Amino acid sequence: MFRPGAPIEEIEQDVEAMIIELVHELGRLAEADPDPIGAQDRAYIKAFSDAGTNSETDQGALLATAVARPNLAESLIYLNRRLDRDNLDPKQPSCVLGVIIRLAMDGLWVSDILDATRFEARERTRITGLLTALSRVSDGQLGTMLKAIEANGAGTKG
């Protein structure tokens, strides 16, 4: 990923270029999805599903550099903020699941970086499969789930 002994400016350019490419890849994956509803969420799942095998880049170095210099991740930050605004539209209640999906995938990605053996392939498939299914939940289905949760008393007591 980075040339040994590379100056910080070169490393920053490499990181910024990788993040910009990631944003473009998210767009390509979403456009290729035949179902536009939840396509960006499914693209995020695909792009972040396995830090160890999903990319040729050194994911740990990418994360460390982006955290230390968030300005390098502006394109991804902008994309997430735009998606968050769209997903938090009160007229479309199920879209909030997009925020939850992206947060879960961010967590899985970081978990992979910290401990690549945490989940077996079967477990990872189960996790990403559930998140993919959530990307297809309609407002009506979410309403039914929330009513069931409320009826069971779950989530109402702190």
CSV table of C-alpha atoms in Angstrom, one decimal:
chain,number,residue,atom,x,y,z
A,1,MET,CA,0.0,0.0,0.0
A,2,PHE,CA,2.6,2.6,1.1
A,3,ARG,CA,6.2,2.7,-0.1
A,4,PRO,CA,8.5,2.0,2.8
A,5,GLY,CA,9.8,5.3,4.2
A,6,ALA,CA,7.3,7.3,2.1
A,7,PRO,CA,6.8,10.9,3.3
A,8,ILE,CA,3.6,11.6,5.1
A,9,GLU,CA,2.3,13.7,2.1
A,10,GLU,CA,2.6,10.6,-0.2
A,11,ILE,CA,0.8,8.4,2.4
A,12,GLU,CA,-1.9,11.0,2.7
A,13,GLN,CA,-2.4,11.1,-1.1
A,14,ASP,CA,-2.6,7.3,-1.2
A,15,VAL,CA,-5.1,7.2,1.6
A,16,GLU,CA,-7.3,9.9,0.0
A,17,ALA,CA,-7.1,8.2,-3.4
A,18,MET,CA,-8.2,4.8,-1.8
A,19,ILE,CA,-11.1,6.4,0.0
A,20,ILE,CA,-12.2,8.2,-3.2
A,21,GLU,CA,-12.0,4.9,-5.0
A,22,LEU,CA,-14.1,3.3,-2.3
A,23,VAL,CA,-16.8,5.9,-2.7
A,24,HIS,CA,-16.8,5.3,-6.5
A,25,GLU,CA,-17.0,1.6,-5.9
A,26,LEU,CA,-20.0,2.1,-3.6
A,27,GLY,CA,-21.7,4.0,-6.4
A,28,ARG,CA,-20.9,1.3,-8.9
A,29,LEU,CA,-22.2,-1.4,-6.6
A,30,ALA,CA,-25.4,0.5,-5.9
A,31,GLU,CA,-26.0,1.2,-9.6
A,32,ALA,CA,-25.6,-2.4,-10.5
A,33,ASP,CA,-28.2,-3.5,-7.9
A,34,PRO,CA,-31.5,-4.3,-9.7
A,35,ASP,CA,-33.5,-3.1,-6.7
A,36,PRO,CA,-33.0,0.6,-6.1
A,37,ILE,CA,-34.6,0.5,-2.7
A,38,GLY,CA,-31.8,-0.2,-0.2
A,39,ALA,CA,-29.2,-0.5,-3.0
A,40,GLN,CA,-26.7,1.9,-1.3
A,41,ASP,CA,-27.0,0.0,1.9
A,42,ARG,CA,-26.3,-3.4,0.1
A,43,ALA,CA,-23.4,-1.7,-1.6
A,44,TYR,CA,-22.0,-0.7,1.8
A,45,ILE,CA,-22.4,-4.2,3.1
A,46,LYS,CA,-20.5,-5.6,0.1
A,47,ALA,CA,-17.7,-3.0,0.3
A,48,PHE,CA,-17.1,-3.4,4.0
A,49,SER,CA,-18.1,-7.1,4.6
A,50,ASP,CA,-14.5,-8.4,5.0
A,51,ALA,CA,-11.5,-6.1,5.5
A,52,GLY,CA,-9.2,-9.0,5.1
A,53,THR,CA,-10.2,-10.2,1.7
A,54,ASN,CA,-12.2,-7.4,0.2
A,55,SER,CA,-9.3,-5.2,-0.8
A,56,GLU,CA,-5.7,-5.2,-1.7
A,57,THR,CA,-5.1,-2.3,0.7
A,58,ASP,CA,-3.7,-2.5,4.2
A,59,GLN,CA,-7.0,-1.8,6.0
A,60,GLY,CA,-5.4,-1.2,9.4
A,61,ALA,CA,-3.1,1.5,8.0
A,62,LEU,CA,-6.0,3.0,6.1
A,63,LEU,CA,-8.1,3.2,9.2
A,64,ALA,CA,-5.3,4.6,11.4
A,65,THR,CA,-4.4,7.3,8.8
A,66,ALA,CA,-8.0,8.2,8.2
A,67,VAL,CA,-8.7,8.5,11.9
A,68,ALA,CA,-5.6,10.6,12.5
A,69,ARG,CA,-6.3,12.8,9.5
A,70,PRO,CA,-10.1,12.8,8.9
A,71,ASN,CA,-9.8,15.4,6.2
A,72,LEU,CA,-8.5,12.6,4.0
A,73,ALA,CA,-11.8,10.8,4.3
A,74,GLU,CA,-14.0,13.8,3.3
A,75,SER,CA,-15.5,12.0,0.4
A,76,LEU,CA,-16.7,9.1,2.5
A,77,ILE,CA,-17.8,11.4,5.3
A,78,TYR,CA,-19.8,13.5,2.8
A,79,LEU,CA,-21.4,10.3,1.3
A,80,ASN,CA,-22.4,9.0,4.8
A,81,ARG,CA,-23.8,12.4,5.8
A,82,ARG,CA,-25.9,12.6,2.6
A,83,LEU,CA,-27.2,9.1,3.1
A,84,ASP,CA,-27.9,9.8,6.8
A,85,ARG,CA,-30.0,12.8,5.8
A,86,ASP,CA,-31.9,10.8,3.3
A,87,ASN,CA,-32.3,7.8,5.7
A,88,LEU,CA,-33.5,10.0,8.6
A,89,ASP,CA,-36.4,11.4,6.6
A,90,PRO,CA,-39.5,11.0,8.9
A,91,LYS,CA,-41.7,10.4,5.9
A,92,GLN,CA,-39.9,7.2,5.2
A,93,PRO,CA,-39.5,5.4,8.6
A,94,SER,CA,-37.8,2.2,7.3
A,95,CYS,CA,-35.0,4.2,5.8
A,96,VAL,CA,-33.5,4.6,9.3
A,97,LEU,CA,-32.4,1.0,8.9
A,98,GLY,CA,-29.8,2.3,6.4
A,99,VAL,CA,-28.1,4.2,9.2
A,100,ILE,CA,-28.2,1.1,11.4
A,101,ILE,CA,-26.8,-1.1,8.6
A,102,ARG,CA,-23.9,1.3,7.9
A,103,LEU,CA,-23.0,1.6,11.6
A,104,ALA,CA,-23.1,-2.2,11.9
A,105,MET,CA,-20.9,-2.6,8.8
A,106,ASP,CA,-18.4,0.0,10.2
A,107,GLY,CA,-18.3,-2.0,13.4
A,108,LEU,CA,-17.7,-5.3,11.5
A,109,TRP,CA,-15.0,-3.7,9.4
A,110,VAL,CA,-13.1,-2.4,12.5
A,111,SER,CA,-13.7,-5.7,14.2
A,112,ASP,CA,-12.0,-7.5,11.2
A,113,ILE,CA,-9.1,-5.1,11.5
A,114,LEU,CA,-8.6,-5.8,15.2
A,115,ASP,CA,-9.4,-9.5,15.1
A,116,ALA,CA,-9.7,-11.2,11.7
A,117,THR,CA,-10.6,-14.5,13.3
A,118,ARG,CA,-13.5,-13.2,15.4
A,119,PHE,CA,-16.2,-14.6,13.0
A,120,GLU,CA,-16.1,-17.7,10.9
A,121,ALA,CA,-17.4,-17.5,7.3
A,122,ARG,CA,-20.8,-19.0,8.4
A,123,GLU,CA,-21.2,-16.4,11.1
A,124,ARG,CA,-20.1,-13.5,8.8
A,125,THR,CA,-22.6,-14.7,6.2
A,126,ARG,CA,-25.4,-14.8,8.8
A,127,ILE,CA,-24.6,-11.3,9.9
A,128,THR,CA,-24.3,-9.7,6.5
A,129,GLY,CA,-27.4,-11.8,5.3
A,130,LEU,CA,-29.5,-10.3,8.1
A,131,LEU,CA,-28.2,-6.8,7.3
A,132,THR,CA,-29.0,-7.3,3.6
A,133,ALA,CA,-32.5,-8.5,4.5
A,134,LEU,CA,-33.0,-5.4,6.7
A,135,SER,CA,-32.1,-3.2,3.6
A,136,ARG,CA,-35.3,-4.6,2.0
A,137,VAL,CA,-37.7,-3.9,4.9
A,138,SER,CA,-40.6,-1.7,4.0
A,139,ASP,CA,-42.3,1.0,6.1
A,140,GLY,CA,-45.2,-1.4,6.7
A,141,GLN,CA,-42.9,-4.2,7.8
A,142,LEU,CA,-41.0,-2.0,10.1
A,143,GLY,CA,-44.2,-0.7,11.6
A,144,THR,CA,-45.4,-4.2,12.3
A,145,MET,CA,-42.0,-5.1,13.9
A,146,LEU,CA,-42.1,-2.0,16.1
A,147,LYS,CA,-45.7,-2.7,17.2
A,148,ALA,CA,-44.6,-6.3,18.1
A,149,ILE,CA,-41.7,-5.0,20.1
A,150,GLU,CA,-43.9,-2.5,21.9
A,151,ALA,CA,-46.6,-5.1,22.6
A,152,ASN,CA,-43.9,-7.3,24.2
A,153,GLY,CA,-42.7,-4.5,26.4
A,154,ALA,CA,-39.2,-4.6,24.9
A,155,GLY,CA,-37.3,-1.4,24.6
A,156,THR,CA,-39.8,0.6,26.6
A,157,LYS,CA,-38.1,0.3,30.0
A,158,GLY,CA,-34.7,1.6,30.7
